[in-house]
Every structure is written in C-alpha cells, then in structure tokens.
C-alpha cells in the first residue's frame, strides 16, 4: 500500500472527540490577560532563575497549604529525588511505596541506589495497604512514600502512627494532590487565610471567579440543571467532612509527612506550562540542605558545600503559577462539584441500567477532600463476566471488556485515559527486583479495569451530561457482539 495513502487512512480512522480530556485552553483563555502580563513582567525584568517570582511563589504556596518551608524545583520527579537525597537515602536502604502509581517515586528510589519495596493497594481507594506496610518494614527501611493518587489523601494519621513506631520518615508523593486536605484533632499553627477554608460550612459553596464564569451567578447553578441534585441523591453527594472541625484543623497536601512534594506538570490541578514541582518540609536544617541540593550544592555563588543538582524552577513558570494560584481555591471547589455531578449521574443511571453497578468510583477517605486530578472509574470486569451474559458477546478477559467500553466511548466522541495500565512490579525497569505476576493481585486487577473520564473545572455542565449519557449507551452496547 502506498505509504501516503496508508497514513491518510490512519488519520481518518482516528476519532474526533467532542471535548478535550483536560481543557487547558479554556483555563488559559480565562486568565489570558493576567498570564500574559506576568510573562511580560519576567521578560522585562530579565531575571529568569531564582528571582523575585520564585521567592514570591514559594511564600504563596506555603501560605496556601500552611507549610513552614517550600522550595520550588524543576519537576515533581526532581522534587522526589531532592527529598530522598535530603533524607540521606542511599545504597543499602529500603523505601516502601505503592506498586500502583506513576513510575517516578519508585524510579527515584532506585536511582539513588536504594531498593523500592512495593506494597499492594486497597481495592477501593487505591492507597497503600497498611497491613502490608507494617509487614514490609525492616531494619533497613529508611522511608515510606505514600502516593495521594488521583488527588485524594491517603489514611494520613494511620500511616503516621506506623511510621512513628518504626522511626521511619514519610515522604508524601503529592504530585497530584496539592490542596487536598484531611482534618486533624489539633490546629495547624501555620494555616492563615486559605481560601479553601471559607466554604467549610456549605455543601454547595457560593464562590466568585471560576465557578461564576462556568455556571452563572454561582456554583449553585449546578443544582438546577437537569435535576442533577435529586433529593434522593443529596446525602450521598455531601462533602465528606465533619463540620465540627474548624478550618485550622485541616492539614493540606503535601504537608502530610515529614517531607512532601508536588508536581506542576501541565495537566495537574495546579499547573505551569512545562515541567515544575516543589518540596515542602517542617525542618529548617532539612530545608537548608534542600536549597543546596537544588542548586549544585551551593551555599553561596561558587561555594559548593555538597554535591547537588540543577533542579531550579525558572521564573517564567513561577509567574504563571502565581496567577493560577489566585484562582486555585475556586477551581478546587468546582472540581468537587463536577465530581459530585458524575456521582449523581451514576446513581440516576443505575436506576435504569443495571450495568452501572459494575462501575466503581474511587473511595475518598472520610473527613478529607480530593482535588480530583483525575476522575477514575473501575469497571468490575471480573464480576461482570461471571454474573452476566457478557461471555455471549465473545468477551472472557477483563481488560478486553474495558477496551471494548473505551472503544465504544471513542465512537461517541468521548476521550478517556488509563491511569495506569501496568503495575510497577511488572515493568521491565524493575525486573531486577525479581517480582512475578500474581504477587500484587489487587494492583494487577485494578490495572485491567481502571479508566479515567474527561475532567477539569472548565468542563461545562452540558459536557458532563454528554459524558455520562455516552457512558450509559456504551455500557448498554457491551453485550452486543
């Protein structure tokens, strides 16, 4: 076949989606004037690295999450590397982490010469199985890296108790979860006027800015469209926190551990226009070591106290992040409203289509809030194959069933993604650990069943309804040959 003709056919075969998976263009359009002005300000200053924008962003990030020290850096991956180096993790050490996640945490553990010790996950929250964490701690364990997967907090207090009893550090991988929170019994002395704290008394907060731009006068407009908040669903859609806690009792990600990191990759909830990240900590000595590590081990110009990296975040990205941070509280509220809409539609469609009961959303821990970096569902394919006539459609393998569902959604012009298709112990890069298929059964099953829907605070109510209506149709089509 003629190559040009073949390429033309392949391009014609690609689906045309009715919406972006993450709508970065709409966000830029909303803040364009301010972002362009911020970029011009940096260009006019001609200070591009560790300048005023970097310093200001670190102060603003610290104030937002109630952190004592914040250090911006070149990516979420470099943030993990800096954290490990700052804690002195090295060859011969072990670091416990999740087998179901993006590769960065395990990759950086191995990169410094330590051994990644994988732990399976819980089937509902996808967080670390704490019983397995306890069992995997040895005298060589130097740290635990829990992942706040898809923007949701892990069981913070429970893991902290385990780590404290074993005298092991916690490095929070909050790459996806900046701004998520859990409640605690004692107030956070560093919390100031965090905008996210203002809505604690309202299940359907009224906010200006992003919410009003998307939904009319305020985010309560979500209630009136298409009967989304049906009375029978209202209880299940309330934010899962105890209102007896004051805002000062919230602990924000990535401040859950001894040291925490986040990522500003373009698709993250708080994102720049390239790679970027930050490290958060409470200890001054640790912060000063991080400062040196980030900038070639320098204590001052051309004075190199230790070996370090070039892991700095440039001021252009810092200036962009400062603008986005101004609106981030509003965006987080809208993210939760979009997630609530998806869950409400889930309940409503379940009443008429029994296949919806095989779609399982991520469990969010009680007294916590996610920032929904992704909205994930798990198609319980194993149960569905056993209990239904799906086999008559020629499907016997769970990942085949998910593939068919996502193909049907693509035919309906709905983009999807899989986070993540393969657990880390089966990645070739970690073959040296000697793991075999079947060692982490929960993660392996979740990798066969999980998928993500389009999601962003700029996903219109009409688009949300289109997604769930198309998902309902795609589910119904699963039984067809």
Coordinates of C-alpha atoms in Angstrom, one line a residue:
X1 CA 0.0 0.0 0.0
X2 CA 1.2 3.5 -0.8
X3 CA 2.6 5.0 2.5
X4 CA 1.0 8.3 1.9
X5 CA -2.4 6.7 1.3
X6 CA -1.9 4.4 4.4
X7 CA -1.1 7.4 6.6
X8 CA -4.1 9.2 5.3
X9 CA -6.4 6.3 6.1
X10 CA -4.9 6.1 9.6
X11 CA -5.6 9.8 10.3
X12 CA -9.1 9.3 9.0
X13 CA -9.6 6.4 11.4
X14 CA -8.7 8.5 14.5
X15 CA -11.8 9.5 16.5
X16 CA -12.7 13.2 16.7
X17 CA -13.5 14.0 20.3
X18 CA -16.3 16.3 21.3
X19 CA -14.3 17.7 24.2
X20 CA -10.6 17.7 25.4
X21 CA -9.7 15.2 28.1
X22 CA -8.3 18.2 30.2
X23 CA -9.3 21.6 29.0
X24 CA -6.1 23.7 29.3
X25 CA -7.1 26.0 26.5
X26 CA -10.2 27.2 28.4
X27 CA -8.2 27.9 31.5
X28 CA -5.7 29.9 29.6
X29 CA -8.5 31.9 27.9
X30 CA -10.0 32.7 31.3
X31 CA -6.7 34.0 32.8
X32 CA -5.0 35.1 29.5
X33 CA -4.6 38.8 30.2
X34 CA -3.1 38.2 33.7
X35 CA -0.8 35.3 32.5
X36 CA 0.4 37.3 29.5
X37 CA 1.1 40.3 31.8
X38 CA 3.0 38.1 34.2
X39 CA 5.2 36.6 31.4
X40 CA 5.9 40.1 30.1
X41 CA 6.9 41.2 33.6
X42 CA 9.5 38.5 33.8
X43 CA 10.8 39.3 30.3
X44 CA 11.1 43.0 31.3
X45 CA 13.0 42.1 34.5
X46 CA 15.5 39.8 32.6
X47 CA 15.7 37.7 35.8
X48 CA 14.9 34.2 34.9
X49 CA 16.2 31.9 37.6
X50 CA 15.7 32.1 41.4
X51 CA 14.4 35.7 41.2
X52 CA 11.6 37.6 42.7
X53 CA 8.9 35.4 41.1
X54 CA 10.3 32.3 42.5
X55 CA 10.6 33.7 46.0
X56 CA 7.1 35.1 45.9
X57 CA 5.6 31.8 44.7
X58 CA 7.3 29.9 47.5
X59 CA 5.8 32.2 50.0
X60 CA 2.3 32.0 48.5
X61 CA 2.4 28.2 48.2
X62 CA 3.5 28.0 51.9
X63 CA 0.6 30.3 52.9
X64 CA -1.9 28.3 50.9
X65 CA -1.2 24.9 52.5
X66 CA 0.1 26.1 55.8
X67 CA 3.7 24.9 55.2
X68 CA 6.7 26.2 57.1
X69 CA 9.2 25.8 54.2
X70 CA 8.7 25.5 50.5
X71 CA 11.2 25.0 47.7
X72 CA 10.3 25.2 44.1
X73 CA 12.1 22.9 41.7
X74 CA 12.2 21.7 38.1
X75 CA 9.7 18.9 38.2
X76 CA 7.8 16.5 40.5
X77 CA 10.4 13.9 39.8
X78 CA 13.3 16.1 40.8
X79 CA 11.3 17.0 43.9
X80 CA 11.2 13.3 44.8
X81 CA 14.9 13.0 44.1
X82 CA 15.7 16.1 46.2
X83 CA 13.6 14.7 49.1
X84 CA 15.4 11.3 49.1
X85 CA 18.8 12.9 48.9
X86 CA 17.9 15.4 51.7
X87 CA 17.0 12.5 53.9
X88 CA 20.2 10.7 53.1
X89 CA 18.6 7.7 51.4
X90 CA 21.3 5.7 49.8
X91 CA 22.5 2.3 48.6
X92 CA 21.5 -0.5 51.1
X93 CA 18.4 1.4 52.3
X94 CA 14.8 0.3 51.5
X95 CA 11.9 2.6 50.8
X96 CA 8.3 1.3 50.8
X97 CA 6.0 2.6 48.2
X98 CA 2.9 1.7 46.1
X99 CA 3.1 -0.8 43.3
X100 CA 0.2 1.1 41.6
X101 CA 1.3 4.6 40.6
X102 CA 3.2 6.6 38.1
X103 CA 6.8 5.4 38.0
X104 CA 8.6 8.5 39.4
X105 CA 8.7 7.5 43.1
X106 CA 10.0 4.0 42.6
X107 CA 12.3 5.2 39.9
X108 CA 13.9 7.8 42.1
X109 CA 14.3 5.3 45.0
X110 CA 16.2 3.0 42.6
X111 CA 18.1 6.0 41.1
X112 CA 19.7 6.9 44.5
X113 CA 20.7 3.2 44.9
X114 CA 18.1 2.2 47.4
X115 CA 15.6 -0.7 47.0
X116 CA 12.0 0.0 46.2
X117 CA 9.8 -2.2 48.4
X118 CA 6.4 -2.5 46.7
X119 CA 3.2 -2.8 48.6
X120 CA -0.2 -3.7 47.2
X121 CA -3.2 -1.3 47.3
X122 CA -6.7 -1.2 48.8
X123 CA -9.2 -2.1 46.1
X124 CA -11.5 0.9 46.7
X125 CA -9.2 3.9 47.5
X126 CA -6.1 2.6 45.6
X127 CA -3.9 3.7 48.5
X128 CA -1.3 1.7 50.3
X129 CA -2.5 -1.5 52.1
X130 CA -1.3 -0.5 55.6
X131 CA -1.2 -4.1 56.9
X132 CA 1.3 -4.8 54.2
X133 CA 3.3 -1.7 55.0
X134 CA 3.7 -2.9 58.6
X135 CA 4.8 -6.3 57.3
X136 CA 7.4 -4.9 54.9
X137 CA 9.2 -2.7 57.5
X138 CA 12.7 -4.0 58.2
X139 CA 15.8 -2.5 59.9
X140 CA 16.8 -1.3 56.5
X141 CA 13.6 0.7 55.9
X142 CA 14.6 4.4 55.6
X143 CA 11.3 5.9 54.4
X144 CA 7.8 5.3 53.2
X145 CA 6.4 7.1 50.1
X146 CA 2.6 7.1 50.1
X147 CA 1.0 8.4 46.9
X148 CA -2.0 10.7 47.1
X149 CA -3.4 9.0 43.9
X150 CA -5.7 10.9 41.6
X151 CA -5.7 13.9 44.0
X152 CA -7.1 12.1 47.1
X153 CA -5.4 11.9 50.6
X154 CA -4.3 8.6 52.0
X155 CA -5.0 7.4 55.5
X156 CA -2.7 10.1 57.0
X157 CA -3.0 9.6 60.7
X158 CA -2.9 5.8 60.5
X159 CA 0.3 5.8 58.4
X160 CA 1.9 8.4 60.6
X161 CA 1.4 6.1 63.6
X162 CA 3.0 3.2 61.7
X163 CA 6.0 5.3 60.6
X164 CA 6.5 6.8 64.1
X165 CA 6.5 3.5 65.8
X166 CA 9.2 2.2 63.4
X167 CA 11.2 5.5 63.4
X168 CA 10.8 5.8 59.6
X169 CA 10.3 9.0 57.6
X170 CA 7.3 9.7 55.4
X171 CA 7.8 11.4 52.0
X172 CA 4.4 12.3 50.7
X173 CA 4.1 12.0 47.0
X174 CA 1.5 14.7 46.5
X175 CA 2.3 15.2 42.8
X176 CA -1.4 15.0 42.0
X177 CA -2.9 16.4 45.2
X178 CA -1.8 19.9 46.0
X179 CA -4.6 21.5 48.1
X180 CA -6.3 18.2 49.1
X181 CA -6.9 18.0 52.8
X182 CA -7.7 15.9 55.9
X183 CA -8.9 17.0 59.3
X184 CA -6.9 16.6 62.4
X185 CA -7.6 17.0 66.1
X186 CA -5.1 19.8 66.7
X187 CA -5.0 23.1 64.8
X188 CA -2.3 23.8 62.3
X189 CA -0.4 26.8 63.6
X190 CA 0.7 27.8 60.0
X191 CA -2.8 28.0 58.5
X192 CA -3.6 31.6 57.6
X193 CA -6.4 32.7 55.3
X194 CA -6.5 29.8 53.0
X195 CA -9.4 30.4 50.5
X196 CA -10.4 26.8 50.6
X197 CA -11.3 27.1 54.3
X198 CA -14.0 29.7 53.6
X199 CA -16.5 27.2 52.3
X200 CA -16.5 24.7 55.2
X201 CA -20.0 25.5 56.4
X202 CA -21.6 25.0 53.0
X203 CA -22.1 21.8 51.0
X204 CA -22.8 23.9 47.9
X205 CA -20.5 26.9 48.3
X206 CA -21.1 30.2 46.5
X207 CA -17.9 31.4 45.0
X208 CA -16.9 34.1 42.6
X209 CA -14.4 33.8 39.7
X210 CA -14.2 30.4 38.1
X211 CA -17.5 29.0 39.4
X212 CA -19.4 32.0 38.3
X213 CA -17.8 32.1 34.9
X214 CA -18.8 28.5 34.3
X215 CA -22.2 28.2 35.8
X216 CA -23.8 31.6 36.1
X217 CA -24.2 33.6 39.2
X218 CA -22.6 31.0 41.4
X219 CA -21.9 27.3 41.7
X220 CA -25.4 26.7 43.0
X221 CA -26.4 26.8 39.3
X222 CA -25.3 23.2 39.3
X223 CA -28.3 22.2 41.3
X224 CA -31.0 23.4 38.9
X225 CA -29.7 21.9 35.6
X226 CA -31.3 18.7 34.5
X227 CA -32.3 17.9 38.1
X228 CA -28.8 16.9 38.9
X229 CA -29.2 17.2 42.7
X230 CA -32.2 14.9 43.0
X231 CA -33.3 14.7 46.6
X232 CA -32.7 11.0 46.9
X233 CA -29.1 11.6 45.9
X234 CA -28.3 14.6 48.1
X235 CA -27.0 12.7 51.1
X236 CA -24.5 10.7 49.0
X237 CA -23.1 13.8 47.4
X238 CA -22.2 15.8 50.5
X239 CA -18.6 16.6 51.0
X240 CA -17.1 14.0 53.4
X241 CA -16.1 16.2 56.4
X242 CA -17.2 16.8 59.9
X243 CA -18.4 20.4 60.3
X244 CA -17.4 20.5 63.9
X245 CA -13.8 20.9 62.7
X246 CA -12.7 24.5 62.1
X247 CA -10.6 25.4 59.0
X248 CA -7.5 25.5 61.2
X249 CA -7.9 21.8 61.8
X250 CA -7.3 21.0 58.2
X251 CA -4.0 19.5 57.1
X252 CA -3.2 20.2 53.5
X253 CA -1.3 18.2 50.9
X254 CA 1.6 18.0 50.5
X255 CA 2.2 18.6 54.2
X256 CA 1.1 15.1 55.4
X257 CA 4.5 13.7 56.0
X258 CA 8.0 14.7 57.2
X259 CA 8.6 16.0 53.7
X260 CA 6.2 16.3 50.8
X261 CA 6.4 17.0 47.1
X262 CA 4.0 18.2 44.4
X263 CA 4.2 18.5 40.6
X264 CA 3.1 21.4 38.4
X265 CA 3.1 19.3 35.2
X266 CA 0.6 20.9 32.7
X267 CA -2.3 18.5 33.4
X268 CA -2.0 18.7 37.2
X269 CA -4.6 20.6 39.2
X270 CA -2.2 23.4 39.8
X271 CA 0.0 23.5 36.7
X272 CA 2.5 25.5 34.8
X273 CA 3.3 25.4 31.1
X274 CA 6.1 22.9 31.2
X275 CA 7.6 20.8 34.0
X276 CA 7.7 22.1 37.5
X277 CA 7.5 21.0 41.1
X278 CA 8.0 21.9 44.8
X279 CA 9.2 20.3 48.0
X280 CA 7.5 21.1 51.4
X281 CA 9.0 20.4 54.9
X282 CA 8.9 21.5 58.5
X283 CA 12.6 21.2 59.5
X284 CA 14.9 24.2 58.9
X285 CA 18.1 22.1 58.6
X286 CA 16.3 19.9 56.0
X287 CA 15.2 23.0 54.1
X288 CA 18.7 24.4 54.0
X289 CA 20.0 21.1 52.7
X290 CA 17.3 21.1 50.0
X291 CA 18.3 24.6 49.0
X292 CA 21.9 23.5 48.4
X293 CA 20.9 20.3 46.6
X294 CA 18.6 22.2 44.2
X295 CA 21.4 24.5 43.1
X296 CA 24.6 22.5 42.6
X297 CA 25.3 22.2 46.3
X298 CA 26.0 25.9 46.6
X299 CA 25.7 27.8 49.9
X300 CA 26.5 31.0 48.0
X301 CA 27.7 31.7 44.5
X302 CA 30.6 29.4 43.6
X303 CA 30.8 28.0 47.1
X304 CA 29.8 24.3 46.8
X305 CA 29.4 22.6 50.2
X306 CA 27.9 19.3 48.9
X307 CA 27.2 17.6 45.6
X308 CA 23.9 18.8 44.1
X309 CA 21.8 19.1 41.0
X310 CA 20.5 21.8 38.7
X311 CA 16.8 21.4 39.7
X312 CA 15.7 25.0 39.8
X313 CA 12.3 26.2 38.5
X314 CA 12.6 29.2 36.2
X315 CA 10.8 32.5 37.0
X316 CA 8.6 32.4 33.9
X317 CA 6.9 29.2 35.2
X318 CA 6.7 30.7 38.7
X319 CA 5.0 33.8 37.4
X320 CA 2.4 31.7 35.6
X321 CA 1.8 29.6 38.7
X322 CA 1.3 32.7 40.8
X323 CA -1.6 33.7 38.6
X324 CA -3.2 30.3 38.6
X325 CA -2.8 30.0 42.4
X326 CA -5.1 33.1 42.7
X327 CA -7.9 31.1 41.3
X328 CA -7.0 27.7 42.6
X329 CA -9.4 27.7 45.5
X330 CA -12.3 28.3 43.2
X331 CA -11.1 25.7 40.8
X332 CA -10.9 23.1 43.6
X333 CA -14.5 23.8 44.6
X334 CA -15.7 23.4 41.1
X335 CA -13.6 20.2 40.7
X336 CA -15.6 18.8 43.6
X337 CA -18.9 19.9 42.1
X338 CA -18.0 18.2 38.8
X339 CA -17.1 15.0 40.6
X340 CA -20.4 15.2 42.6
X341 CA -22.3 15.6 39.3
X342 CA -20.6 12.5 37.9
X343 CA -21.5 10.5 41.0
X344 CA -25.1 11.8 40.9
X345 CA -25.5 10.8 37.3
X346 CA -24.0 7.4 38.3
X347 CA -26.8 6.9 40.8
X348 CA -29.5 8.1 38.5
X349 CA -28.4 5.9 35.5
X350 CA -28.1 2.9 37.8
X351 CA -31.9 3.0 38.4
X352 CA -32.5 2.2 34.7
X353 CA -29.3 0.4 33.6
X354 CA -28.0 -2.3 36.0
X355 CA -24.6 -2.4 34.3
X356 CA -23.8 0.9 36.1
X357 CA -23.4 -1.0 39.3
X358 CA -20.2 -2.6 37.9
X359 CA -18.6 0.9 37.6
X360 CA -16.9 1.8 40.9
X361 CA -15.7 5.3 41.7
X362 CA -12.6 5.9 43.9
X363 CA -13.3 5.9 47.6
X364 CA -12.4 9.2 49.3
X365 CA -11.5 8.8 52.9
X366 CA -13.9 10.3 55.4
X367 CA -13.1 13.8 56.8
X368 CA -10.9 14.5 53.7
X369 CA -11.3 16.2 50.4
X370 CA -9.8 15.3 47.0
X371 CA -8.7 17.8 44.3
X372 CA -9.6 15.2 41.6
X373 CA -6.5 15.3 39.4
X374 CA -8.4 12.6 37.5
X375 CA -11.9 11.2 37.8
X376 CA -11.4 7.4 37.7
X377 CA -13.8 4.5 37.5
X378 CA -13.1 0.8 37.8
X379 CA -15.1 -1.5 35.6
X380 CA -15.6 -4.6 37.8
X381 CA -15.0 -6.8 34.8
X382 CA -14.2 -10.0 36.7
X383 CA -17.6 -9.9 38.5
X384 CA -19.4 -8.7 35.4
X385 CA -18.1 -11.6 33.3
X386 CA -19.1 -14.1 35.9
X387 CA -22.6 -12.7 36.6
X388 CA -23.9 -11.7 33.1
X389 CA -24.2 -12.7 29.6
X390 CA -21.1 -10.8 28.6
X391 CA -19.4 -14.0 27.5
X392 CA -22.0 -14.3 24.8
X393 CA -20.5 -11.2 23.2
X394 CA -17.2 -13.0 22.9
X395 CA -15.5 -11.4 25.9
X396 CA -13.8 -13.5 28.5
X397 CA -10.9 -11.3 29.7
X398 CA -11.4 -8.3 31.9
X399 CA -9.0 -5.9 30.0
X400 CA -10.8 -6.9 26.8
X401 CA -14.1 -5.7 28.3
X402 CA -12.6 -2.4 29.3
X403 CA -11.1 -2.0 25.8
X404 CA -14.5 -2.6 24.3
X405 CA -16.1 0.0 26.6
X406 CA -13.4 2.7 25.9
X407 CA -13.7 1.9 22.1
X408 CA -17.5 2.5 22.4
X409 CA -16.9 5.7 24.2
X410 CA -14.5 6.8 21.5
X411 CA -17.2 6.1 18.9
X412 CA -19.4 8.5 21.0
X413 CA -16.5 11.1 20.7
X414 CA -15.7 10.8 24.4
X415 CA -11.9 10.8 25.2
X416 CA -10.7 8.5 28.0
X417 CA -7.3 7.5 29.5
X418 CA -6.0 4.7 31.6
X419 CA -4.1 5.5 34.8
X420 CA -2.3 3.1 34.9
X421 CA -2.2 0.1 32.6
X422 CA 0.6 -1.9 34.2
X423 CA 1.7 -2.2 37.8
X424 CA 5.3 -1.2 38.6
X425 CA 6.5 -4.7 39.6
X426 CA 5.8 -5.9 36.0
X427 CA 7.6 -3.0 34.4
X428 CA 10.9 -4.1 32.7
X429 CA 12.8 -1.3 34.6
X430 CA 12.1 -3.2 37.9
X431 CA 12.9 -6.7 36.6
X432 CA 16.0 -6.7 38.9
X433 CA 13.7 -6.9 41.9
X434 CA 12.6 -10.4 40.8
X435 CA 8.8 -9.9 41.1
X436 CA 6.4 -12.2 39.3
X437 CA 2.8 -11.7 38.0
X438 CA 0.4 -12.6 40.8
X439 CA 2.4 -11.1 43.7
X440 CA 0.3 -8.0 43.9
X441 CA -3.2 -9.2 42.8
X442 CA -5.2 -6.1 43.7
X443 CA -3.0 -3.7 41.7
X444 CA -2.9 -6.2 38.8
X445 CA -6.7 -6.4 38.7
X446 CA -7.1 -2.6 39.0
X447 CA -4.7 -2.1 36.1
X448 CA -7.0 -4.3 34.0
X449 CA -10.2 -2.4 35.0
X450 CA -9.5 1.3 35.7
X451 CA -10.1 4.2 33.4
X452 CA -10.5 8.0 33.6
X453 CA -13.2 10.3 32.2
X454 CA -12.8 13.8 30.9
X455 CA -12.3 16.1 33.9
X456 CA -11.4 19.7 34.6
X457 CA -13.0 22.7 36.4
X458 CA -13.8 24.0 32.9
X459 CA -15.8 21.0 31.9
X460 CA -19.3 22.5 31.2
X461 CA -22.4 21.1 32.7
X462 CA -23.5 20.2 29.2
X463 CA -20.3 18.3 28.6
X464 CA -20.6 16.4 31.9
X465 CA -24.1 15.3 30.8
X466 CA -22.8 14.2 27.4
X467 CA -20.1 12.1 29.1
X468 CA -22.4 10.2 31.3
X469 CA -25.1 9.8 28.7
X470 CA -22.5 8.4 26.3
X471 CA -21.2 6.1 29.1
X472 CA -24.7 4.8 29.6
X473 CA -25.0 4.0 25.9
X474 CA -21.5 2.4 25.8
X475 CA -22.4 0.2 28.8
X476 CA -25.5 -1.0 27.1
X477 CA -23.5 -1.8 24.0
X478 CA -21.2 -4.1 25.8
X479 CA -23.4 -7.1 25.5
X480 CA -23.6 -6.8 21.7
X481 CA -21.2 -9.0 19.6

